XYZ file of C-alpha atoms in Angstrom:
725
model
C 10.678 18.051 -3.110
C 11.324 15.928 -6.208
C 8.597 16.134 -8.848
C 8.253 14.112 -12.045
C 5.931 15.461 -14.742
C 4.860 12.446 -16.782
C 3.437 12.906 -20.272
C 2.935 10.168 -22.819
C 4.595 11.961 -25.740
C 7.133 14.728 -25.288
C 7.700 14.968 -29.028
C 4.123 15.974 -29.804
C 3.386 19.674 -29.817
C 0.009 20.708 -28.479
C -1.889 22.735 -25.936
C -2.091 19.921 -23.399
C 1.626 19.246 -23.441
C 2.430 22.940 -23.470
C 0.127 23.465 -20.493
C 2.110 20.861 -18.565
C 5.382 22.509 -19.612
C 4.040 25.873 -18.466
C 2.996 24.374 -15.144
C 6.464 22.885 -14.621
C 8.104 26.199 -15.514
C 6.064 27.997 -12.878
C 6.807 25.362 -10.224
C 10.522 25.413 -11.055
C 10.564 29.137 -10.401
C 9.455 28.633 -6.794
C 12.030 28.014 -4.083
C 9.954 25.176 -2.606
C 10.544 22.791 -5.525
C 14.030 21.310 -5.291
C 14.109 19.086 -8.368
C 11.551 18.798 -11.161
C 11.942 16.541 -14.180
C 9.734 15.819 -17.158
C 9.590 12.816 -19.444
C 7.619 10.145 -21.212
C 9.177 7.257 -19.250
C 8.527 6.870 -15.548
C 11.643 6.749 -13.321
C 12.998 3.321 -12.429
C 13.801 3.158 -8.680
C 16.322 0.402 -9.424
C 18.310 2.466 -11.898
C 21.813 3.720 -11.190
C 20.743 7.102 -9.834
C 17.778 5.541 -7.923
C 15.858 8.769 -8.449
C 12.356 8.297 -7.060
C 10.057 11.328 -7.145
C 8.111 12.597 -4.160
C 5.236 13.566 -6.439
C 3.874 12.600 -9.856
C 2.090 15.150 -12.041
C 0.482 13.734 -15.152
C -2.233 14.446 -17.704
C -4.602 13.002 -20.310
C -3.702 9.534 -21.599
C -0.806 9.271 -19.150
C -3.140 9.268 -16.137
C -3.700 5.462 -15.844
C 0.017 4.597 -15.980
C 0.910 7.523 -13.767
C -1.660 6.464 -11.191
C -0.453 2.860 -11.286
C 3.135 4.013 -10.702
C 2.180 6.353 -7.862
C 0.077 3.677 -6.198
C 2.855 1.091 -6.502
C 5.465 3.394 -4.956
C 3.053 5.015 -2.475
C 3.656 8.562 -3.612
C 1.053 11.286 -4.245
C -0.264 12.071 -7.698
C -1.723 15.233 -9.198
C -3.586 14.836 -12.483
C -4.045 17.754 -14.847
C -7.252 17.166 -16.787
C -8.414 19.053 -19.818
C -11.972 17.755 -19.755
C -14.264 16.149 -17.139
C -14.550 12.918 -19.114
C -10.885 12.143 -18.477
C -11.783 11.152 -14.906
C -14.042 8.166 -15.461
C -12.288 5.388 -13.584
C -13.792 6.087 -10.164
C -10.401 6.611 -8.554
C -9.673 9.427 -6.163
C -6.444 11.334 -6.734
C -4.576 13.571 -4.324
C -5.508 16.531 -6.469
C -7.190 17.121 -9.810
C -6.089 20.278 -11.596
C -8.820 21.634 -13.870
C -8.609 24.103 -16.730
C -11.869 25.808 -15.766
C -14.389 26.237 -12.975
C -16.924 24.253 -14.994
C -14.591 21.262 -15.258
C -13.999 21.356 -11.505
C -17.744 21.452 -10.837
C -18.402 18.501 -13.152
C -15.679 16.404 -11.520
C -16.978 17.275 -8.056
C -20.430 16.217 -9.191
C -19.080 12.798 -10.194
C -16.924 12.390 -7.097
C -17.746 14.780 -4.223
C -14.725 13.576 -2.230
C -12.267 14.490 -4.965
C -10.172 17.559 -4.194
C -9.859 19.919 -7.145
C -8.006 23.128 -7.932
C -8.608 25.324 -10.955
C -5.345 26.040 -12.764
C -5.872 27.904 -16.006
C -3.254 27.115 -18.667
C 0.006 28.883 -18.014
C 1.431 30.735 -21.004
C 5.038 31.747 -21.502
C 4.975 35.261 -22.899
C 8.526 34.945 -24.230
C 7.683 31.706 -26.025
C 4.502 32.747 -27.811
C 4.948 36.493 -28.378
C 5.633 37.437 -31.992
C 8.221 40.064 -31.142
C 8.666 42.559 -34.034
C 12.362 42.711 -33.133
C 12.636 39.047 -34.122
C 9.827 38.451 -36.615
C 9.123 40.622 -39.643
C 5.871 42.492 -39.156
C 3.371 41.486 -41.864
C 0.604 43.640 -43.243
C -2.939 42.598 -42.358
C -3.610 41.501 -45.934
C -0.665 39.106 -45.629
C -2.013 37.513 -42.487
C -4.458 34.649 -42.309
C -7.480 33.415 -40.400
C -6.061 30.485 -38.478
C -7.140 27.259 -36.798
C -4.556 25.452 -34.660
C -4.909 21.755 -33.843
C -4.566 18.220 -35.135
C -7.594 16.587 -33.499
C -11.053 16.360 -35.015
C -12.618 17.913 -31.914
C -11.040 21.249 -32.930
C -13.820 21.672 -35.510
C -11.988 21.526 -38.826
C -15.275 20.722 -40.613
C -16.787 24.083 -39.628
C -13.537 25.894 -40.425
C -13.547 24.529 -44.000
C -17.148 25.699 -44.504
C -16.205 29.181 -43.256
C -13.330 29.306 -45.765
C -15.706 28.336 -48.568
C -18.029 31.195 -47.593
C -15.178 33.749 -47.491
C -13.211 33.078 -50.698
C -11.459 36.462 -50.580
C -9.863 35.719 -47.206
C -6.777 33.579 -46.673
C -7.029 30.724 -44.152
C -4.442 28.509 -42.476
C -4.648 25.205 -40.566
C -1.676 24.421 -38.321
C -1.252 20.721 -37.564
C -0.226 17.256 -38.708
C -2.156 14.063 -39.440
C -5.219 15.862 -40.785
C -5.888 13.298 -43.519
C -7.261 10.836 -40.965
C -10.455 12.893 -40.659
C -10.211 15.603 -43.342
C -10.244 15.420 -47.160
C -6.964 17.298 -47.489
C -6.715 16.849 -51.273
C -9.983 18.694 -51.887
C -9.646 21.601 -49.477
C -10.615 25.070 -50.740
C -7.730 26.836 -52.471
C -7.712 29.635 -49.915
C -6.650 27.232 -47.109
C -2.928 26.810 -46.454
C -1.615 23.893 -44.393
C 1.254 24.547 -41.999
C 3.032 21.713 -40.142
C 3.145 21.850 -36.366
C 6.135 23.742 -35.072
C 7.862 24.460 -31.800
C 8.279 28.049 -32.997
C 4.805 29.085 -31.865
C 5.483 32.803 -32.284
C 5.966 32.242 -36.010
C 2.384 30.965 -36.256
C 1.018 34.090 -34.609
C 3.183 36.276 -36.850
C 1.075 35.018 -39.769
C -2.302 35.146 -37.993
C -4.825 38.011 -37.932
C -7.831 36.138 -36.474
C -7.862 32.888 -34.489
C -10.950 30.738 -35.046
C -11.912 28.013 -32.546
C -15.006 26.008 -33.579
C -14.099 23.381 -30.957
C -16.618 20.731 -29.919
C -15.423 21.037 -26.325
C -12.715 22.977 -24.556
C -9.835 20.613 -23.935
C -7.073 22.935 -22.798
C -7.631 26.526 -23.943
C -4.019 27.663 -24.197
C -4.149 28.808 -27.805
C -6.655 31.651 -27.246
C -4.526 32.987 -24.388
C -1.437 32.937 -26.608
C -3.436 34.776 -29.265
C -4.381 37.420 -26.698
C -0.721 37.945 -25.896
C -0.154 38.710 -29.594
C -3.079 41.138 -29.920
C -4.962 38.629 -32.083
C -8.765 38.559 -31.784
C -10.390 35.189 -31.070
C -13.681 33.915 -32.488
C -14.691 30.814 -30.567
C -17.511 28.418 -29.861
C -19.038 29.694 -26.604
C -17.616 27.138 -24.178
C -17.092 27.983 -20.484
C -13.416 27.032 -20.459
C -12.560 29.264 -23.407
C -14.633 32.142 -22.050
C -12.877 31.815 -18.672
C -9.450 31.698 -20.308
C -10.170 34.951 -22.163
C -11.798 36.797 -19.242
C -14.881 37.061 -21.499
C -12.788 39.057 -23.995
C -13.575 37.480 -27.341
C -16.223 36.921 -29.976
C -18.363 33.919 -29.048
C -20.652 31.846 -31.284
C -23.569 30.139 -29.543
C -24.413 27.530 -32.177
C -21.269 25.774 -33.366
C -23.024 24.386 -36.469
C -24.310 27.784 -37.645
C -21.785 28.765 -40.324
C -23.645 32.022 -41.015
C -23.010 33.176 -37.446
C -19.288 32.427 -37.774
C -19.029 34.323 -41.054
C -20.855 37.394 -39.734
C -18.768 37.443 -36.549
C -15.508 37.380 -38.525
C -16.704 40.203 -40.776
C -17.492 42.439 -37.783
C -14.119 42.114 -36.055
C -12.051 45.279 -35.770
C -8.366 44.574 -35.654
C -6.011 46.100 -33.139
C -6.466 47.216 -29.549
C -3.049 47.099 -27.911
C -4.046 48.685 -24.594
C -6.827 46.158 -24.030
C -4.530 43.237 -24.752
C -1.931 44.702 -22.414
C -4.589 44.703 -19.677
C -5.372 41.072 -20.475
C -1.719 40.155 -20.102
C -1.693 41.644 -16.626
C -4.868 39.744 -15.752
C -3.402 36.470 -17.013
C -0.182 36.944 -15.082
C -1.974 37.955 -11.886
C -4.337 34.983 -12.041
C -1.523 32.586 -12.796
C 0.571 33.827 -9.879
C -2.361 33.324 -7.511
C -3.134 29.820 -8.797
C 0.540 28.796 -8.712
C 0.791 29.952 -5.095
C -2.271 27.850 -4.198
C -0.776 24.816 -5.946
C 2.595 25.215 -4.206
C 0.821 25.514 -0.855
C -1.022 22.253 -1.558
C 2.170 20.459 -2.631
C 4.003 21.618 0.485
C 1.194 20.181 2.591
C 1.331 16.720 1.004
C 4.089 15.558 3.337
C 3.759 16.149 7.078
C 6.348 17.891 9.211
C 7.589 14.599 10.644
C 9.824 16.254 13.216
C 6.716 17.680 14.905
C 5.856 14.265 16.396
C 6.867 14.655 20.044
C 9.386 12.041 21.205
C 8.437 12.831 24.804
C 4.847 11.785 24.116
C 4.942 8.858 21.670
C 6.498 5.363 21.542
C 6.213 2.838 18.688
C 5.362 -0.804 19.533
C 6.136 -3.534 16.977
C 5.380 -7.204 17.653
C 7.124 -9.365 15.038
C 6.977 -13.065 14.184
C 8.850 -14.843 11.368
C 8.853 -11.855 8.999
C 12.356 -10.372 9.289
C 12.326 -8.673 5.883
C 9.056 -6.927 6.680
C 10.448 -5.793 10.025
C 13.609 -4.374 8.446
C 11.548 -2.422 5.911
C 9.359 -0.925 8.641
C 12.360 0.035 10.762
C 13.855 1.687 7.687
C 10.698 3.765 7.288
C 10.814 4.804 10.943
C 14.431 5.871 10.486
C 13.421 7.907 7.437
C 10.246 9.537 8.737
C 10.314 9.508 12.552
C 13.918 8.856 13.690
C 13.300 10.760 16.928
C 10.650 8.301 18.197
C 11.551 5.473 20.585
C 10.715 2.064 19.106
C 10.110 -1.152 21.060
C 10.422 -4.364 19.027
C 9.229 -7.635 20.576
C 10.255 -10.788 18.686
C 9.046 -14.341 19.381
C 10.343 -15.879 16.143
C 12.300 -19.133 16.298
C 15.461 -17.236 15.355
C 16.391 -13.590 15.864
C 14.801 -11.359 13.228
C 17.652 -8.862 13.542
C 21.376 -9.553 13.583
C 23.600 -7.980 16.238
C 24.609 -4.966 14.174
C 20.960 -4.219 13.391
C 20.029 -4.476 17.065
C 22.840 -2.096 17.985
C 21.750 0.361 15.306
C 18.166 0.198 16.555
C 19.059 0.641 20.216
C 21.403 3.522 19.409
C 18.445 5.522 18.143
C 16.072 7.306 20.520
C 16.615 4.788 23.344
C 14.865 2.057 21.322
C 14.858 -1.581 22.509
C 14.756 -5.074 21.008
C 13.191 -7.789 23.197
C 13.339 -11.550 22.635
C 10.558 -13.820 23.884
C 10.344 -17.632 23.772
C 9.208 -19.016 20.444
C 5.492 -18.537 19.757
C 4.780 -16.608 22.937
C 2.008 -14.951 21.018
C 1.078 -11.534 19.793
C -0.822 -10.555 22.938
C 2.008 -11.374 25.347
C 4.444 -9.504 23.128
C 2.340 -6.355 23.030
C 1.702 -6.495 26.770
C 5.433 -6.749 27.475
C 6.153 -3.779 25.228
C 3.339 -1.797 26.831
C 4.950 -2.269 30.243
C 8.149 -0.672 28.896
C 6.440 2.440 27.529
C 7.326 5.636 29.411
C 5.436 8.091 27.190
C 1.758 9.095 27.494
C 0.913 7.533 24.128
C 1.978 4.507 22.088
C 1.418 3.499 18.462
C 0.626 -0.137 17.589
C 2.328 -1.271 14.359
C 2.196 -4.657 12.632
C 5.598 -5.727 11.359
C 4.403 -5.703 7.736
C 3.302 -2.059 7.782
C 5.077 0.575 5.709
C 5.021 4.338 6.145
C 4.291 6.776 3.326
C 3.212 10.369 2.845
C -0.167 9.822 4.514
C 1.325 8.338 7.689
C 0.805 11.653 9.457
C 1.071 10.595 13.092
C 1.134 14.228 14.195
C -2.627 14.212 13.535
C -2.968 11.226 15.889
C -1.012 13.095 18.556
C -3.101 16.255 18.140
C -6.312 14.286 18.656
C -4.945 12.414 21.683
C -3.828 15.705 23.235
C -7.470 16.756 23.456
C -7.957 14.089 26.104
C -11.392 12.877 24.964
C -10.441 9.390 23.697
C -8.214 6.444 24.613
C -7.596 5.280 21.023
C -7.435 7.021 17.659
C -7.148 4.655 14.691
C -6.409 5.136 11.010
C -6.569 3.232 7.732
C -4.495 0.576 5.992
C -4.148 1.522 2.321
C -6.036 -0.620 -0.218
C -7.745 -2.709 2.467
C -11.455 -2.859 3.097
C -12.619 -0.522 5.827
C -12.317 -2.024 9.296
C -13.877 0.585 11.506
C -17.383 0.541 12.910
C -19.636 -0.738 15.657
C -19.562 -4.117 17.411
C -23.114 -5.297 18.070
C -23.281 -8.470 20.192
C -26.778 -9.747 20.970
C -28.150 -13.242 21.588
C -24.927 -14.925 20.536
C -24.676 -13.054 17.223
C -21.808 -10.581 16.728
C -22.335 -8.085 13.946
C -19.565 -5.836 12.656
C -21.593 -2.773 11.676
C -19.930 -0.320 9.253
C -21.333 2.716 11.033
C -19.660 5.500 12.988
C -20.789 8.631 14.795
C -19.576 11.834 13.176
C -17.327 14.079 15.240
C -15.476 16.688 13.196
C -12.850 14.938 11.097
C -12.915 11.921 13.440
C -15.603 9.316 13.972
C -16.508 7.446 17.127
C -16.659 3.686 16.754
C -15.997 0.437 18.654
C -13.215 -1.121 16.574
C -10.431 0.095 14.280
C -7.458 -1.472 12.497
C -4.466 -2.662 14.511
C -2.941 0.660 13.553
C -3.730 3.156 16.255
C -2.350 5.509 18.882
C -3.423 4.604 22.406
C -3.436 6.155 25.858
C -0.718 4.246 27.737
C -2.188 4.535 31.230
C -5.775 3.822 30.152
C -4.865 0.682 28.189
C -2.655 -0.594 31.026
C -5.455 -0.111 33.565
C -7.878 -1.830 31.218
C -5.573 -4.867 31.062
C -4.149 -4.774 27.552
C -4.437 -7.908 25.437
C -5.595 -11.369 26.553
C -2.320 -13.362 26.868
C -4.140 -16.620 26.073
C -4.831 -15.407 22.539
C -1.633 -15.852 20.549
C -3.460 -14.639 17.429
C -7.045 -13.536 16.686
C -6.770 -10.997 19.500
C -8.148 -8.060 17.533
C -11.910 -8.190 18.085
C -11.531 -9.579 21.601
C -9.442 -6.537 22.583
C -12.013 -4.039 21.342
C -15.003 -5.991 22.681
C -13.460 -5.994 26.161
C -12.558 -2.318 25.803
C -16.186 -1.542 24.985
C -17.584 -3.688 27.809
C -15.193 -2.084 30.310
C -16.227 1.422 29.197
C -12.531 2.267 29.284
C -12.892 5.251 26.971
C -13.880 6.444 23.526
C -12.421 4.932 20.349
C -12.089 7.291 17.400
C -11.214 6.749 13.745
C -9.869 9.119 11.097
C -9.304 8.441 7.413
C -6.638 11.155 7.261
C -3.866 8.922 8.638
C -2.895 5.614 7.039
C -0.132 3.080 6.508
C 0.633 0.648 3.709
C 0.618 -3.115 4.141
C 3.684 -4.597 2.460
C 1.669 -7.741 1.729
C -1.192 -6.242 -0.316
C -2.956 -9.568 -0.824
C -3.846 -9.925 2.840
C -1.698 -13.036 3.128
C -3.571 -14.922 0.386
C -0.354 -14.839 -1.606
C 1.966 -16.292 1.007
C 4.781 -17.383 -1.299
C 7.207 -14.950 0.335
C 6.322 -15.981 3.888
C 8.168 -18.654 5.848
C 6.435 -22.043 6.266
C 6.485 -21.506 10.032
C 4.656 -18.211 9.696
C 1.969 -19.725 7.469
C 1.479 -22.676 9.799
C 1.170 -20.645 12.991
C -0.804 -17.788 11.440
C -3.520 -20.081 10.070
C -4.510 -21.682 13.386
C -8.292 -21.589 13.861
C -8.433 -22.630 17.509
C -7.844 -19.102 18.809
C -10.737 -17.732 16.800
C -13.019 -20.349 18.344
C -11.527 -19.531 21.759
C -12.567 -15.891 21.732
C -15.943 -16.780 20.214
C -16.620 -19.100 23.143
C -15.215 -16.566 25.608
C -17.874 -14.040 24.562
C -20.628 -16.670 23.966
C -20.619 -15.938 20.238
C -22.335 -18.521 18.036
C -22.348 -16.559 14.785
C -20.307 -13.556 13.638
C -21.016 -11.431 10.580
C -18.048 -9.428 9.295
C -18.139 -5.952 7.758
C -18.363 -7.478 4.270
C -21.193 -9.843 5.254
C -18.983 -12.923 5.632
C -20.660 -15.338 8.073
C -18.592 -17.419 10.489
C -19.841 -20.076 12.851
C -18.397 -23.148 14.536
C -21.011 -25.768 13.749
C -21.635 -28.633 16.121
C -22.694 -31.573 13.894
C -25.247 -32.620 16.499
C -26.727 -29.124 16.879
C -28.646 -27.966 13.818
C -29.863 -24.871 15.680
C -26.421 -23.288 15.362
C -26.417 -23.821 11.614
C -29.990 -22.556 11.303
C -29.028 -19.395 13.170
C -26.093 -18.878 10.821
C -28.348 -19.197 7.762
C -31.013 -16.890 9.187
C -28.475 -14.251 10.232
C -26.752 -14.418 6.864
C -30.027 -13.986 4.996
C -31.020 -11.080 7.213
C -27.680 -9.323 6.890
C -27.336 -9.917 3.156
C -30.459 -7.871 2.490
C -28.666 -4.780 3.844
C -25.540 -5.146 1.730
C -24.805 -4.348 -1.892
C -22.682 -7.155 -3.303
C -24.917 -10.177 -2.765
C -23.102 -12.238 -5.386
C -19.768 -11.966 -3.583
C -21.332 -12.648 -0.192
C -23.189 -15.664 -1.462
C -19.993 -17.152 -2.842
C -18.119 -16.641 0.413
C -20.877 -18.087 2.549
C -21.434 -21.116 0.334
C -17.790 -22.099 0.053
C -16.747 -21.689 3.654
C -19.949 -22.616 5.455
C -22.409 -24.655 3.400
C -19.912 -26.703 1.432
C -17.255 -27.366 4.056
C -19.321 -27.350 7.231
C -22.414 -29.135 5.982
C -20.761 -31.588 3.660
C -17.810 -32.473 5.851
C -19.586 -32.421 9.204
C -23.349 -32.845 8.895
C -23.395 -35.447 6.148
C -20.207 -37.283 7.109
C -21.190 -37.562 10.764
C -24.787 -38.626 10.071
C -26.417 -35.768 11.903
C -29.815 -36.971 10.780
C -30.378 -34.195 8.261
C -30.479 -34.940 4.548
C -28.308 -32.703 2.479
C -30.986 -32.412 -0.210
C -33.470 -31.169 2.400
C -31.046 -28.452 3.477
C -30.492 -27.433 -0.154
C -34.234 -27.302 -0.684
C -34.767 -25.123 2.403
C -32.004 -22.689 1.482
C -33.251 -22.404 -2.103
C -36.720 -21.522 -0.893
C -35.267 -18.735 1.242
C -33.184 -17.578 -1.717
C -36.251 -17.387 -3.936
C -38.301 -15.488 -1.375
C -35.564 -12.962 -0.646
C -34.276 -12.788 -4.237
C -30.759 -13.881 -3.279
C -30.327 -15.471 -6.676
C -26.543 -15.774 -6.577
C -26.581 -17.776 -3.368
C -29.184 -20.037 -4.941
C -26.931 -20.663 -7.910
C -24.066 -21.454 -5.576
C -26.085 -23.995 -3.640
C -27.302 -25.726 -6.784
C -23.844 -25.746 -8.339
C -22.492 -27.278 -5.176
C -25.166 -29.956 -5.180
C -25.211 -30.746 -8.895
C -21.532 -30.561 -9.744
C -19.794 -31.580 -6.552
C -22.324 -34.120 -5.274
C -21.480 -33.504 -1.593
C -17.763 -33.859 -2.294
C -15.696 -31.835 0.200
C -13.860 -28.995 -1.509
C -11.314 -26.837 0.279
C -11.523 -23.072 0.009
C -8.762 -22.435 -2.508
C -8.118 -20.649 -5.766
C -7.656 -22.270 -9.146
C -6.550 -20.712 -12.393
C -9.019 -20.819 -15.274
C -8.988 -19.143 -18.650
C -12.439 -18.835 -20.157
C -12.977 -16.450 -23.074
C -16.238 -15.003 -21.725
C -14.876 -14.251 -18.248
C -12.931 -11.050 -17.657
C -10.671 -12.428 -14.957
C -8.361 -15.381 -14.420
C -8.334 -16.203 -10.724
C -11.777 -17.017 -9.365
C -13.174 -19.335 -6.727
C -14.156 -22.718 -8.094
C -17.741 -22.229 -6.929
C -17.905 -18.822 -8.580
C -16.716 -20.432 -11.799
C -19.541 -22.952 -11.767
C -21.985 -20.187 -10.962
C -20.953 -18.114 -13.986
C -20.923 -21.062 -16.369
C -24.327 -22.331 -15.313
C -25.779 -18.845 -15.580
C -24.398 -18.662 -19.093
C -25.504 -22.104 -20.284
C -28.734 -22.372 -18.242
C -28.080 -25.701 -16.536
C -27.783 -27.661 -19.739
C -25.925 -30.902 -20.324
C -23.629 -28.859 -22.565
C -22.631 -26.831 -19.513
C -21.601 -29.993 -17.689
C -19.691 -31.154 -20.753
C -17.996 -27.740 -20.968
C -16.818 -28.136 -17.410
C -15.375 -31.564 -18.053
C -13.612 -30.496 -21.238
C -12.054 -27.578 -19.377
C -9.277 -27.740 -16.834
C -11.306 -28.278 -13.645
C -8.705 -30.389 -11.842
C -10.787 -33.557 -12.038
C -13.642 -32.180 -9.957
C -16.406 -33.101 -12.393
C -17.683 -36.538 -13.378
C -20.177 -36.441 -16.267
C -22.404 -39.426 -15.333
C -22.711 -38.250 -11.748
C -23.369 -34.650 -12.776
C -25.965 -35.719 -15.309
C -27.764 -37.804 -12.690
C -27.734 -35.009 -10.148
C -28.864 -32.491 -12.740
C -31.929 -34.605 -13.450
C -32.664 -34.850 -9.714
C -32.437 -31.089 -9.255
C -34.646 -30.309 -12.233
C -37.211 -32.825 -11.012
C -37.177 -31.526 -7.437
C -36.829 -27.779 -8.017
C -38.342 -27.306 -11.448
C -36.592 -25.949 -14.494
C -34.206 -23.753 -12.501
C -36.271 -20.586 -12.591
C -33.802 -18.530 -10.564
C -32.619 -15.452 -12.410
C -29.275 -13.744 -12.228
C -29.015 -10.618 -10.089
């Protein structure tokens, strides 16, 4: 296991950094950790040593960059937080290490799915102990009442007031950069300033009482170090500090009450070696237990890949015009599951693999590479591979999938071995969920994001094209429809459901990565042939007609229909179903944009108006706006009006343009969404139209026409009384 501990500033001395160092020291001492490194610069996989960690551990301000790196390289990340407010980005990490039980509870309250582990700061006794053999023992009157820390949250303001109230005592503040929040020039004369130092034991040599008027407990290492040096601690009563000290300390309830601090300090009796010795044992025992729990978690991050049974499982890969993707996937199989037979079916125009690559593939686990005629189709390719499978189970893999630490196919195999399902599916990282029910009634197909709970698996009707299947059951069912070269996904699962061939299960515990994270919207790296053949719409219409589907509503509310220009009933059904479904979903703005661009604008404008279907476009706009007002779908209403006013029935393809507007927090947005935001901002004024023209809108806007249409809309629909949602 290779671990990289990432911290933003190795040169800065402080409890947070020292806690991370202590954690690394404890992990290094275990036999399970092979290589652990620490630094302020994340490893470059393209460097000479090509050292890529298996795990990132990071903390505090380093968390965003650490998470970005881990996500990019598909490796797990553990974040060590020193306060619940450090996890505010809504992300879920593999593990959050907390300094106290209270922090863990607060994080769980914000994100119940987040796994946490309490890991109290680890202290190196050798590092912090003021050994009399090394440091000259000072008399009590030579020692000082000390505050350690350079951040304002440490409570320097209260500490200064305490020093003013106890002029006969000597005080010391250890830290740098205090002038940014403290009037250093006018400090009481009984306060000494000491720069931060790596020689921590020297600080404790000079300290008789440690005072901690902290506003909140960031990382309570300092009080533990004080305990190790038989130094009493007076602290603001915060759960993290109390936990760190096993309740052994003097605690002030009201941080602002200087009188309470002064009285507490006066009452302290110095010296109690036996009690501190007991605390050391407690600290060491607790730390050993927590380190063992952490090591157990780390060891479980990566599956035991060799446990996947080669006698039970075969991989099926259908590839088309993506040779680089295929090579990457085969490399992952070689790395993670070299014992598993792999069947590759290729119907590209040219071979995706050269001879040496084919030989290398077929030399491993009796794998095979099959060539089919160009554009035979995905379904035919999978069916041919299925006929060659000799194991009880097979795994369907797209050629652009990548394996990573969560591709735990042993879990798939364990579920299939129970014998109560024919398919178990997993997730594709960073994609929207694609598991749920298929509800087909009266020509309307709804993808319903609902599953039935069953342990750690859920029963559903459809999953991603990443699943383990029962070979015999899928063969008997008939496999994939060979007429569907693409768009076979929903058809396969609809037929499986209708045939009652067996239960389909889904688990979120197994996933793959898609090497094209933009879902093929960014196709610059794909071959022209792939883009041309992948974008064919005829096969989607084919399976719609096959199942008598007039309208389909995707998991995200996206409405699809194939509108006959002479049949307004089909369009009406699409509008009604969209309106009905949109009420159940959260992001109405996004759904309205999608529906308007792909259906209203393209279908109505290009087909209904152009082919003189007998329906006036303005009447349709009026009808839809009335529905929008009644059902409070304000965003869709804005879209419709923007389409009518700005584009004047001009066909616009569904594409992305690049805009840079100072009041928008993104660059790439749909053209219709752009108009929506601008008109919301400028309230349908002539200035809004002028703003559009003056901006880079690719010649879409003509001021006289827009002005005329704007007047028509305001006359027909009133002064645009729709409000933003």
